[in-house]
PDB file of C-alpha atoms in Angstrom:
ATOM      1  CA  UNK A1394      21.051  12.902  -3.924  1.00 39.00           C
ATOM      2  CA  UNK A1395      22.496  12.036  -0.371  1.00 42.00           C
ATOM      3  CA  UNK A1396      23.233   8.853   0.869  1.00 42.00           C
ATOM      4  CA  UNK A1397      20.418   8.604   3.438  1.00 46.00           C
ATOM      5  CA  UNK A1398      18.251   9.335   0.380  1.00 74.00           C
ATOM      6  CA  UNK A1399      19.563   6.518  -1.815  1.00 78.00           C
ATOM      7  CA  UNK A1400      19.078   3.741   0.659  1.00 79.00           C
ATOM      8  CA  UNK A1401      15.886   5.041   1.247  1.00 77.00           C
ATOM      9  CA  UNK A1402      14.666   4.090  -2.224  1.00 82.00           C
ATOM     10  CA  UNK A1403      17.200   0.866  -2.256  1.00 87.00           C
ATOM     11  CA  UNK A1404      15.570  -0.360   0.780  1.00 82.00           C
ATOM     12  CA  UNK A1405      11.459   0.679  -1.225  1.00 80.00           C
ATOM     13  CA  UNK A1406      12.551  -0.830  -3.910  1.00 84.00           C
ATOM     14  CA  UNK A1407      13.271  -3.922  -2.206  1.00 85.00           C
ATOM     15  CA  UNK A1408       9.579  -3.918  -0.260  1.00 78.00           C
ATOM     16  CA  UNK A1409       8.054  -3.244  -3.748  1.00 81.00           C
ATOM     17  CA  UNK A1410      10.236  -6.325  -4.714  1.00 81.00           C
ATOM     18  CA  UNK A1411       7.941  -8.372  -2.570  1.00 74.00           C
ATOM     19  CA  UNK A1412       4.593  -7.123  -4.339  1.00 70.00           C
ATOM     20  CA  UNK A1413       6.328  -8.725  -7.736  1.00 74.00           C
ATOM     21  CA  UNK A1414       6.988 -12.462  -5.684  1.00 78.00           C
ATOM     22  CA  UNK A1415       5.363 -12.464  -3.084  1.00 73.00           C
ATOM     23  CA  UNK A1416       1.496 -13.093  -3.886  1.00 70.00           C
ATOM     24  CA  UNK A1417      -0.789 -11.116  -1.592  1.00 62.00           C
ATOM     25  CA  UNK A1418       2.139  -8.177  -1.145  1.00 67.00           C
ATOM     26  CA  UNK A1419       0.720  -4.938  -3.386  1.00 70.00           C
ATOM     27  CA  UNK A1420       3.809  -3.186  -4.083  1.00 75.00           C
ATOM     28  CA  UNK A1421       1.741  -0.074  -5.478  1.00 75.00           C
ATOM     29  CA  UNK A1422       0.805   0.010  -1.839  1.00 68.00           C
ATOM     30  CA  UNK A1423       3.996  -0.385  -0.099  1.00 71.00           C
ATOM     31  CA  UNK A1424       5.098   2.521  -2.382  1.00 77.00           C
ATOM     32  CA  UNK A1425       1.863   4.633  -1.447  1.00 68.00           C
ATOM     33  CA  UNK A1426       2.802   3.933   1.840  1.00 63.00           C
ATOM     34  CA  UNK A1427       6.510   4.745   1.297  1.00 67.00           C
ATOM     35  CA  UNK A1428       5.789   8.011  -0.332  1.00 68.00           C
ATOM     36  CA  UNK A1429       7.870   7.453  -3.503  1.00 78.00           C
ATOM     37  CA  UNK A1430       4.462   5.408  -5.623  1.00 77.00           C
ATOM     38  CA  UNK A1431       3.662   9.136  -6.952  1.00 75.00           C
ATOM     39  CA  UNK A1432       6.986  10.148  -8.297  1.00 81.00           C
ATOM     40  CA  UNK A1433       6.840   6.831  -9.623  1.00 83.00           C
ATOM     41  CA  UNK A1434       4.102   7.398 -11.422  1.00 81.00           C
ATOM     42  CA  UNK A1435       4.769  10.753 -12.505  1.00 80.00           C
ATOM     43  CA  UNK A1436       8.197   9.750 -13.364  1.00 82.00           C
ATOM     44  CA  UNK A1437       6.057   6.560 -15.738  1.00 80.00           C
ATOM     45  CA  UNK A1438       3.696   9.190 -16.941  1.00 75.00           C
ATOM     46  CA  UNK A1439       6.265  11.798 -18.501  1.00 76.00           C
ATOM     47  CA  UNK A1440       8.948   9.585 -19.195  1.00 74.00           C
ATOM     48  CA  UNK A1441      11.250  11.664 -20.922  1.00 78.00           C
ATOM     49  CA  UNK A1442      10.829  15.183 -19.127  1.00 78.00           C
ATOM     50  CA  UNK A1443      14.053  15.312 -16.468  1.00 78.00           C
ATOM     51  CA  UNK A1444      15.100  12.415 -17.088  1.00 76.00           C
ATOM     52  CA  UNK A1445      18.248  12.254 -15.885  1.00 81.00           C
ATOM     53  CA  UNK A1446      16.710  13.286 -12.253  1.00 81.00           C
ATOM     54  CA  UNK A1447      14.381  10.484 -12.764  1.00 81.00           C
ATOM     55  CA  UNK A1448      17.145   8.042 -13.887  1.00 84.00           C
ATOM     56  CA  UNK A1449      18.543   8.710 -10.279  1.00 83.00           C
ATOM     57  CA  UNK A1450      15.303   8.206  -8.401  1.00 83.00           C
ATOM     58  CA  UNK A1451      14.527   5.201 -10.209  1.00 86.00           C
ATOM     59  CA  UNK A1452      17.694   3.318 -10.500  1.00 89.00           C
ATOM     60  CA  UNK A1453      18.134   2.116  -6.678  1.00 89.00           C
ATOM     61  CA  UNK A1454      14.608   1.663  -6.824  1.00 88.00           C
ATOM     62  CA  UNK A1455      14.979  -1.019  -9.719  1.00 88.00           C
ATOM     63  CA  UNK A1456      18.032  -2.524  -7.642  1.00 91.00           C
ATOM     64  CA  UNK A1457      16.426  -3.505  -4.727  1.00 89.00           C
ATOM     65  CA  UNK A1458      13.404  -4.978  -6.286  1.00 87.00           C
ATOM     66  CA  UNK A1459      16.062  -6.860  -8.626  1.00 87.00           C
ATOM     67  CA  UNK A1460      17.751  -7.959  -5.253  1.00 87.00           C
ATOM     68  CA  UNK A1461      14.409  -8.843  -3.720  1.00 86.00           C
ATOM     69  CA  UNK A1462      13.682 -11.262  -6.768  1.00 84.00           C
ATOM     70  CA  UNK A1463      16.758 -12.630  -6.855  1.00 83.00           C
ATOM     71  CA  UNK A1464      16.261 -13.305  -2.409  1.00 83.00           C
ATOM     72  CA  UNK A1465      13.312 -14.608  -2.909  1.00 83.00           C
ATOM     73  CA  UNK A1466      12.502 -16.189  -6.459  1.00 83.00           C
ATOM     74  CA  UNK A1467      13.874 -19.627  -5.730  1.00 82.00           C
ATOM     75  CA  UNK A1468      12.530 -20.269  -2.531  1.00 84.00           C
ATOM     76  CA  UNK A1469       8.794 -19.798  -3.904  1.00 83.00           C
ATOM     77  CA  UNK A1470       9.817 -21.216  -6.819  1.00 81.00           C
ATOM     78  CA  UNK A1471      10.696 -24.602  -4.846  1.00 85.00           C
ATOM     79  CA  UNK A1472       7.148 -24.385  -2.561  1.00 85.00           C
ATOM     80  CA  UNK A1473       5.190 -23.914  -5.818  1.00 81.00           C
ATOM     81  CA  UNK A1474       6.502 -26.922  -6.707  1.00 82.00           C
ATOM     82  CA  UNK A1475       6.630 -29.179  -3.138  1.00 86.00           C
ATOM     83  CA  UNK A1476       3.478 -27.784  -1.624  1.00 86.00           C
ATOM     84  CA  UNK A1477       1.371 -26.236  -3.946  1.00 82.00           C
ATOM     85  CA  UNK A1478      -2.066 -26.090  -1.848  1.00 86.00           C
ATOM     86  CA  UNK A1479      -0.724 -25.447   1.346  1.00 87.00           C
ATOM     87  CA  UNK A1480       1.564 -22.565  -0.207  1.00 85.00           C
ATOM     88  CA  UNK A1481      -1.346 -20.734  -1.788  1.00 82.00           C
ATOM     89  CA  UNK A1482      -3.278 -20.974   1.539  1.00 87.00           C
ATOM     90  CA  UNK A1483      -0.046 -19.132   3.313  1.00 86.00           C
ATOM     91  CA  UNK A1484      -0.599 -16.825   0.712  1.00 79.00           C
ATOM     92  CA  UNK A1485      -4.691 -16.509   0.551  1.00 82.00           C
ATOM     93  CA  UNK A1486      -3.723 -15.017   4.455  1.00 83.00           C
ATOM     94  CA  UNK A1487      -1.546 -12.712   3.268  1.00 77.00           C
ATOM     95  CA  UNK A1488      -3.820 -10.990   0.770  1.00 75.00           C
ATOM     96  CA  UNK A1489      -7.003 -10.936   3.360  1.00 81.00           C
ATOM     97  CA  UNK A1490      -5.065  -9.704   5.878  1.00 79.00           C
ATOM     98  CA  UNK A1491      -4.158  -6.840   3.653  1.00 73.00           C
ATOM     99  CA  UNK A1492      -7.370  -6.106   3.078  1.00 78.00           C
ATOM    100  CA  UNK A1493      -7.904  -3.831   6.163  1.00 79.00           C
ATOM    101  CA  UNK A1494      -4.825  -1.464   4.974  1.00 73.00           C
ATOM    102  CA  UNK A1495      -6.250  -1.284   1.204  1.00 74.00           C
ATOM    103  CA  UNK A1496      -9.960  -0.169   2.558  1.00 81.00           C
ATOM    104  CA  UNK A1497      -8.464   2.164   4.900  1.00 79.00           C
ATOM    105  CA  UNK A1498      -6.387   3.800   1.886  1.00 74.00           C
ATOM    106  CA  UNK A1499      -9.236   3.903  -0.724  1.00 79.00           C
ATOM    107  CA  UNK A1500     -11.364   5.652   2.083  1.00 84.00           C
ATOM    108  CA  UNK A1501      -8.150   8.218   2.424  1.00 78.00           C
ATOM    109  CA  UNK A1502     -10.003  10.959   1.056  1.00 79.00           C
ATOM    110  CA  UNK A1503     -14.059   9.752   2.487  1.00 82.00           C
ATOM    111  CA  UNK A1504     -16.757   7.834   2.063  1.00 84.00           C
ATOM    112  CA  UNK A1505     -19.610   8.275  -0.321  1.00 85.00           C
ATOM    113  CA  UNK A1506     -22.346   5.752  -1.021  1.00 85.00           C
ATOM    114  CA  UNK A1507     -21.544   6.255  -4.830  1.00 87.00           C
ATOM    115  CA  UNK A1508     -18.165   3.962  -4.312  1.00 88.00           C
ATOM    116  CA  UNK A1509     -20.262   0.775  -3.403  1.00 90.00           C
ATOM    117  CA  UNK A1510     -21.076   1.257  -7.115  1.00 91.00           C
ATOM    118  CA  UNK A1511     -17.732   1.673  -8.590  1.00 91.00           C
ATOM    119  CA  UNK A1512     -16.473  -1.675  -6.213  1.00 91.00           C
ATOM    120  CA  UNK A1513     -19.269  -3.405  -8.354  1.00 92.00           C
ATOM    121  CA  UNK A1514     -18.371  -2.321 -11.634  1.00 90.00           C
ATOM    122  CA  UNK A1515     -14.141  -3.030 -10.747  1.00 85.00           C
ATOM    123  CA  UNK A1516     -15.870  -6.772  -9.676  1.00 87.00           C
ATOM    124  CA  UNK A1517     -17.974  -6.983 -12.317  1.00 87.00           C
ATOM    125  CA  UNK A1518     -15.518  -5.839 -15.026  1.00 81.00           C
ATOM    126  CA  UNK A1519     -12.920  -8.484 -13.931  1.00 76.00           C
ATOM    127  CA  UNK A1520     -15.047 -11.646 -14.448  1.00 78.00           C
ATOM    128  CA  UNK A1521     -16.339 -10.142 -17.847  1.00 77.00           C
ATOM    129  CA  UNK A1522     -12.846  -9.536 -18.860  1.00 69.00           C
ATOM    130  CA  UNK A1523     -11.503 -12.925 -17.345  1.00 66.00           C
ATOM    131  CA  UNK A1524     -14.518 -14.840 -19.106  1.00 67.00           C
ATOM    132  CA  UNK A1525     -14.126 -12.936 -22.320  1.00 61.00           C
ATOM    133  CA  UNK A1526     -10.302 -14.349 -22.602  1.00 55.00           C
ATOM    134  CA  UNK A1527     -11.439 -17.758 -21.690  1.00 55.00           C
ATOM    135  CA  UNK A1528     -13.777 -18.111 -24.777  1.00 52.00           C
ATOM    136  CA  UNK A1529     -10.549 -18.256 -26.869  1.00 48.00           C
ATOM    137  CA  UNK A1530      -9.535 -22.034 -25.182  1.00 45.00           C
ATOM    138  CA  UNK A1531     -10.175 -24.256 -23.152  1.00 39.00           C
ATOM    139  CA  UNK A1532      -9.243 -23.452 -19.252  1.00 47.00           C
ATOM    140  CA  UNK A1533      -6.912 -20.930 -20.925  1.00 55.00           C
ATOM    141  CA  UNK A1534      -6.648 -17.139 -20.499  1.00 64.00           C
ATOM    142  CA  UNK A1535      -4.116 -16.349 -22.699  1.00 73.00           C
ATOM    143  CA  UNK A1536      -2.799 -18.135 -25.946  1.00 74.00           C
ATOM    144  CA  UNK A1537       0.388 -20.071 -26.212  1.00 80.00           C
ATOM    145  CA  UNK A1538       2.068 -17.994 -28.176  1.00 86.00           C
ATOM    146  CA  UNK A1539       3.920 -14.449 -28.174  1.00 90.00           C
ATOM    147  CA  UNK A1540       0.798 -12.450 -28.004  1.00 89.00           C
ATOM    148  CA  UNK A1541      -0.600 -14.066 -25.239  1.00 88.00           C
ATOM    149  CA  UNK A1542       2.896 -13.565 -23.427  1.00 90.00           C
ATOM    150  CA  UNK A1543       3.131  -9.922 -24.125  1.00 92.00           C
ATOM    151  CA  UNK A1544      -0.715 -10.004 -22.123  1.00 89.00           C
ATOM    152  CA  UNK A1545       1.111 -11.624 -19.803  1.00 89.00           C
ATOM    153  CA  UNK A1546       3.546  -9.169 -19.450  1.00 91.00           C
ATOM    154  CA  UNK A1547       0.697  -6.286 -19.372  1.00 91.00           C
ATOM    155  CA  UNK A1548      -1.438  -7.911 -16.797  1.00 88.00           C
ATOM    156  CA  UNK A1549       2.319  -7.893 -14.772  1.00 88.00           C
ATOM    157  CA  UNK A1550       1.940  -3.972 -14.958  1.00 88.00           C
ATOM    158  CA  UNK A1551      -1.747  -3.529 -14.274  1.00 85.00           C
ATOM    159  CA  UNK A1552      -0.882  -5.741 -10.581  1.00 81.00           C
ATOM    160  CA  UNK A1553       2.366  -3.636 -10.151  1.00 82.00           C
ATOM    161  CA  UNK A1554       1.207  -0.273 -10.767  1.00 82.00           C
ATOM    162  CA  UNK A1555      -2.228  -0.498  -9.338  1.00 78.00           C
ATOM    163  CA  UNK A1556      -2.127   0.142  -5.424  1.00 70.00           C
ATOM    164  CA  UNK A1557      -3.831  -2.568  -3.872  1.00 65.00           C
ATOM    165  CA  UNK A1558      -3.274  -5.459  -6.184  1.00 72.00           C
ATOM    166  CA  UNK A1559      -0.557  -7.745  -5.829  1.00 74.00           C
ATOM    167  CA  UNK A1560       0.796  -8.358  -9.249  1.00 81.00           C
ATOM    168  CA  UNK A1561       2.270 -11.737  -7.899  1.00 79.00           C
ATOM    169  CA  UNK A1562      -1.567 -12.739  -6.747  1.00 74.00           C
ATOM    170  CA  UNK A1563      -3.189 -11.974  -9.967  1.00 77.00           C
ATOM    171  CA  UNK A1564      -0.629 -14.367 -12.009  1.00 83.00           C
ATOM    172  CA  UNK A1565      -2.406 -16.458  -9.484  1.00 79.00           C
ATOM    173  CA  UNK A1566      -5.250 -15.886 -10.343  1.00 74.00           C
ATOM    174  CA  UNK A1567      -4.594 -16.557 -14.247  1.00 79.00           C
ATOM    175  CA  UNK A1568      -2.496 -19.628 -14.150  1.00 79.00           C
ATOM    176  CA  UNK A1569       1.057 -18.034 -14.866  1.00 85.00           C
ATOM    177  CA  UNK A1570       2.712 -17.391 -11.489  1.00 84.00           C
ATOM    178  CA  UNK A1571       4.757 -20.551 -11.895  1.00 83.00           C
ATOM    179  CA  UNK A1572       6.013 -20.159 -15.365  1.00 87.00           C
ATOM    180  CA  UNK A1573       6.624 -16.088 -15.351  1.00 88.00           C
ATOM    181  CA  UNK A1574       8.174 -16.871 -11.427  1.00 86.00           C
ATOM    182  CA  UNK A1575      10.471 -19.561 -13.002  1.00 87.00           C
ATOM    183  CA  UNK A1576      11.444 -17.292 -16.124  1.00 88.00           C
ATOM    184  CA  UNK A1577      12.911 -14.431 -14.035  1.00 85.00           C
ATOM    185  CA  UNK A1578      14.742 -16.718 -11.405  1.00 83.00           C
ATOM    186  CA  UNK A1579      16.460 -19.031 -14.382  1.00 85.00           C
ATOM    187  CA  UNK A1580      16.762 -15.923 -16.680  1.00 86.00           C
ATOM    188  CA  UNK A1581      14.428 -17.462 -19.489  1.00 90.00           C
ATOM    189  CA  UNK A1582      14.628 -14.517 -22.358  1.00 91.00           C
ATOM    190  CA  UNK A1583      12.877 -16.178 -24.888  1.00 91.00           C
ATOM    191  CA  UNK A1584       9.890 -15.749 -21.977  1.00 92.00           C
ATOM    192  CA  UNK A1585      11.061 -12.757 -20.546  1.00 92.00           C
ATOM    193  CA  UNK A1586      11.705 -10.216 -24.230  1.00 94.00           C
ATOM    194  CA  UNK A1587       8.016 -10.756 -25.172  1.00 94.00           C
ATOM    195  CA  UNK A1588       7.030 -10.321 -21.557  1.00 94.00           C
ATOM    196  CA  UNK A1589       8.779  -6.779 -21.311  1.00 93.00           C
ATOM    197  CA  UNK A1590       7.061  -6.328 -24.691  1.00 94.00           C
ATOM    198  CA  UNK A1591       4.191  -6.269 -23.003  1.00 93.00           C
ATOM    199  CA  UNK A1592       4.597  -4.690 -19.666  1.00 92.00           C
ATOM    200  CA  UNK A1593       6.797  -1.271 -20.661  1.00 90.00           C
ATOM    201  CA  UNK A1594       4.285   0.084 -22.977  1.00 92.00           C
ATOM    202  CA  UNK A1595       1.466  -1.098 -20.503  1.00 91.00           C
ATOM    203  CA  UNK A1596       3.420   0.012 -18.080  1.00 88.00           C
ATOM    204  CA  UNK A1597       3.780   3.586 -19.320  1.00 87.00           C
ATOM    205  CA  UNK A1598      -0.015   3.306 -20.365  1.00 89.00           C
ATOM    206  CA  UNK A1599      -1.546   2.517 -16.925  1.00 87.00           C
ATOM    207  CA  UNK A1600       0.599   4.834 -15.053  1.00 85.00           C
ATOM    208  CA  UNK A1601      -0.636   7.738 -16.949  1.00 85.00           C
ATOM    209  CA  UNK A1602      -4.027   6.579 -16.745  1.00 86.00           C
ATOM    210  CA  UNK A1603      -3.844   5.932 -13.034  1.00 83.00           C
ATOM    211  CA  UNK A1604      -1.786   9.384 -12.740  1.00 80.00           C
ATOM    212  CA  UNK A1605      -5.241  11.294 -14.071  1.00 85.00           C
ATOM    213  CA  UNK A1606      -7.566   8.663 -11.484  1.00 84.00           C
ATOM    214  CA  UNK A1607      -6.062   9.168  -8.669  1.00 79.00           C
ATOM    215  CA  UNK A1608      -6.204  13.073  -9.375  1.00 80.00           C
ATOM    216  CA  UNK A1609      -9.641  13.316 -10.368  1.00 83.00           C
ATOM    217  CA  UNK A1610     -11.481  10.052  -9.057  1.00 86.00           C
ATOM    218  CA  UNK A1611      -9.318   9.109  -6.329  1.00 83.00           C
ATOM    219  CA  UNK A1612     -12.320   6.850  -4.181  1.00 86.00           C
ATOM    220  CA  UNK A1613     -13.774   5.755  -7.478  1.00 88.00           C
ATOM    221  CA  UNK A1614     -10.943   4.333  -9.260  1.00 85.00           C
ATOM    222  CA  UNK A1615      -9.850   2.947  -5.032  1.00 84.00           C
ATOM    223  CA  UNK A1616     -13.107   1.407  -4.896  1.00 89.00           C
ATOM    224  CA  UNK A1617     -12.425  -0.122  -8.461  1.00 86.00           C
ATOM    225  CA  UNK A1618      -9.189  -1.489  -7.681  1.00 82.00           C
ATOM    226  CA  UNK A1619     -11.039  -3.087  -4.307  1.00 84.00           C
ATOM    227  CA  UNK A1620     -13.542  -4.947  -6.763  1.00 86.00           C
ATOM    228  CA  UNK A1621     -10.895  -6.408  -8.681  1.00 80.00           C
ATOM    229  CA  UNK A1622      -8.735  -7.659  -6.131  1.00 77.00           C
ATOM    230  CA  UNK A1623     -11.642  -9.304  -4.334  1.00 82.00           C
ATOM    231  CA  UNK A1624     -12.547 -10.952  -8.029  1.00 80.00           C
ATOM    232  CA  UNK A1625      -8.940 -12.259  -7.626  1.00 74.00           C
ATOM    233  CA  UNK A1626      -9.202 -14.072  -4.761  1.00 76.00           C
ATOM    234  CA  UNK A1627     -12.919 -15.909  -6.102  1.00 76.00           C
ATOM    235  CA  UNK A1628     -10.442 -16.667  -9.248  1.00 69.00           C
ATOM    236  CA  UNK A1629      -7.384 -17.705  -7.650  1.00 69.00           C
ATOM    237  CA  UNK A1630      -8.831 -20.280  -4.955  1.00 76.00           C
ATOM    238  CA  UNK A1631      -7.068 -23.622  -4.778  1.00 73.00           C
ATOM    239  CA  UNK A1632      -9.827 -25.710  -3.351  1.00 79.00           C
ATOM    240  CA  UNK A1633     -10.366 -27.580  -0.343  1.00 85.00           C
ATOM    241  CA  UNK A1634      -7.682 -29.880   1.316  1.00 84.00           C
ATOM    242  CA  UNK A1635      -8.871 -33.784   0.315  1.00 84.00           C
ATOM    243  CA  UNK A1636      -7.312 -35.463   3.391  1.00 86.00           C
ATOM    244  CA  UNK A1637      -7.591 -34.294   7.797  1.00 89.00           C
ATOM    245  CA  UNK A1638      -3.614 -32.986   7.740  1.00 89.00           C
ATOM    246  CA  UNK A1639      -3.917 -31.124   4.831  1.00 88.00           C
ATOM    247  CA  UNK A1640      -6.857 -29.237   5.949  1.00 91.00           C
ATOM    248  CA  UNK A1641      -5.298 -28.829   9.545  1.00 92.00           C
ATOM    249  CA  UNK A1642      -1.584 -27.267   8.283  1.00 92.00           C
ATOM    250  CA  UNK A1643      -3.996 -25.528   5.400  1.00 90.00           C
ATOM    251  CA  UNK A1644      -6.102 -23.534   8.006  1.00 91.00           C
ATOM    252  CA  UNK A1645      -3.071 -22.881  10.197  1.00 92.00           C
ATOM    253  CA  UNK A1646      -0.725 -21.037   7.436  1.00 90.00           C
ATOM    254  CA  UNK A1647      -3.508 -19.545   6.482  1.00 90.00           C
ATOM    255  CA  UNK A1648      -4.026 -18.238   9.765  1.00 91.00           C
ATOM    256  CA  UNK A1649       0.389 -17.550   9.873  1.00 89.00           C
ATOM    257  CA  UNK A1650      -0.443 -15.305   6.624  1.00 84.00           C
ATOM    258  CA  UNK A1651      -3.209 -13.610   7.994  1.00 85.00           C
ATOM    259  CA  UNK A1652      -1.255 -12.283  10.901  1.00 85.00           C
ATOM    260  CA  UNK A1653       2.093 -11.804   9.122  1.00 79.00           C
ATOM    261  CA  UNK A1654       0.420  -9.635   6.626  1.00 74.00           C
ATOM    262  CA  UNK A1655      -1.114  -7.526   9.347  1.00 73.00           C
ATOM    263  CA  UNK A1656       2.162  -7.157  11.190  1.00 73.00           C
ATOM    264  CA  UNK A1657       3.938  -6.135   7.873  1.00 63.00           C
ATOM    265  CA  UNK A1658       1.333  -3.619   6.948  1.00 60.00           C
ATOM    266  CA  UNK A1659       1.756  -1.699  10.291  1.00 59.00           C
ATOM    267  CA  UNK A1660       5.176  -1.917  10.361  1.00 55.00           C
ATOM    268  CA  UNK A1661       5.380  -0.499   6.623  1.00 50.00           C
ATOM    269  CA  UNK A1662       3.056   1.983   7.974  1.00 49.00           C
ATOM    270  CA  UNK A1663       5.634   3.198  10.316  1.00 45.00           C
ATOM    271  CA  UNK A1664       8.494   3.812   8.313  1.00 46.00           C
TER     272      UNK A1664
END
């Protein structure tokens, strides 16, 4: 492995980084983008075969996302807290204006009238999931306990593996960006154990799965993934502003978002 070749996949693994704090960042798409999500994922599907090659591909990969949380985690840690509405309206921009980049990459391989379907069933599937969990409390999606934190840790994996989710956006989406956010910046491991209970064998599970989609089903299982982030965003939305300044600085970082996310996604496209 050169030099040249280890920064490379430093400097991906700190842009994946972003799709694990940043909410409306996919980091399965910046590495699709990137070129390194497949050996990723083939590296997650067959764990143990090479691996000793696949220790050196992933290593600088897992430092630079480590650097990228450790960048980043406080600082959205702090907003989350301070400006709560007007940060998830910064970041509602961010995920629409990522939009165009994930349609363009599940029509990578064509169009067929037959993936209108499949974006119905990936919508369809997340409410009935999301509604399903809810039945076991009251405004909760997962229990309090170490089960529902080893989902937690799952439903980490499902955002960070999937191309086109942000994993960051769905915690969103359920409640738990806060509390898993504040667990990895303040090193919380009676949070984080359970939580890496959950997302290495999910982990391993999903990218195997997702390993045989993209081979066999690739606009399907795209079109899928396109339902379910589009569920996230009905899910995840903070409400309307309640007072004229609010609404105003709401709109415009919403509008901020919208064109930073474009801006990153063509200059990711680039490198």
């Amino acid at each position: 492995m050169n030099e040249k070749g280890w920064l490379h996949r430093f400097s991906s693994g700190f842009l994946i980084g972003l799709g694990i704090v940043v909410p409306g960042i996919s980091g399965g798409l910046i590495a699709m983008i990137l070129g390194v999500y497949e050996p990723i994922i083939e590296i997650m599907a067959k764990p143990w075969e090479n691996w000793r090659t696949n220790l050196k591909l992933l290593i600088p990969i897992i430092l630079g996302a480590v650097g990228c949380l450790l960048l980043f985690g406080r600082a959205l840690e702090y907003l989350f807290k301070s400006y709560p509405l007007l940060t998830l309206y910064f970041f509602f921009g961010l995920i629409i204006g990522s939009l165009p980049v994930a349609i363009k990459t599940a029509n990578r391989e064509g169009f067929i009238s037959s993936n209108i379907f499949s974006f119905i069933l990936g919508l369809g599937t997340f409410f009935l999931v999301v509604g399903f969990l809810k039945i076991g409390g009251v405004g909760n999606v997962f229990p309090e306990n170490i089960i529902g934190t080893m989902l937690e840790g799952a439903l980490v994996a499902v955002g960070l593996v999937i191309p086109g989710l942000s994993a960051s956006f769905l915690l969103i989406a359920f409640g738990l960006y806060e509390k898993i956010l504040s667990a990895l910046v303040h090193f919380q491991f009676s949070i984080l154990i359970p939580l890496s209970m959950g997302f290495i064998p999910a982990m391993l599970l999903v990218s195997k799965g997702i390993h045989w989609l993209f081979k066999y089903k690739y606009g399907h299982t795209s079109y899928v993934i396109l339902g379910i982030l589009i569920g996230s965003l009905f899910l995840a939305f903070p409400g309307w502003p309640n007072d004229l300044l609010s609404t105003v600085l709401g709109f415009y970082l919403f509008y901020v978002g919208l064109k930073l996310s474009s801006m990153f996604s063509k200059r990711v496209a680039i490198l």
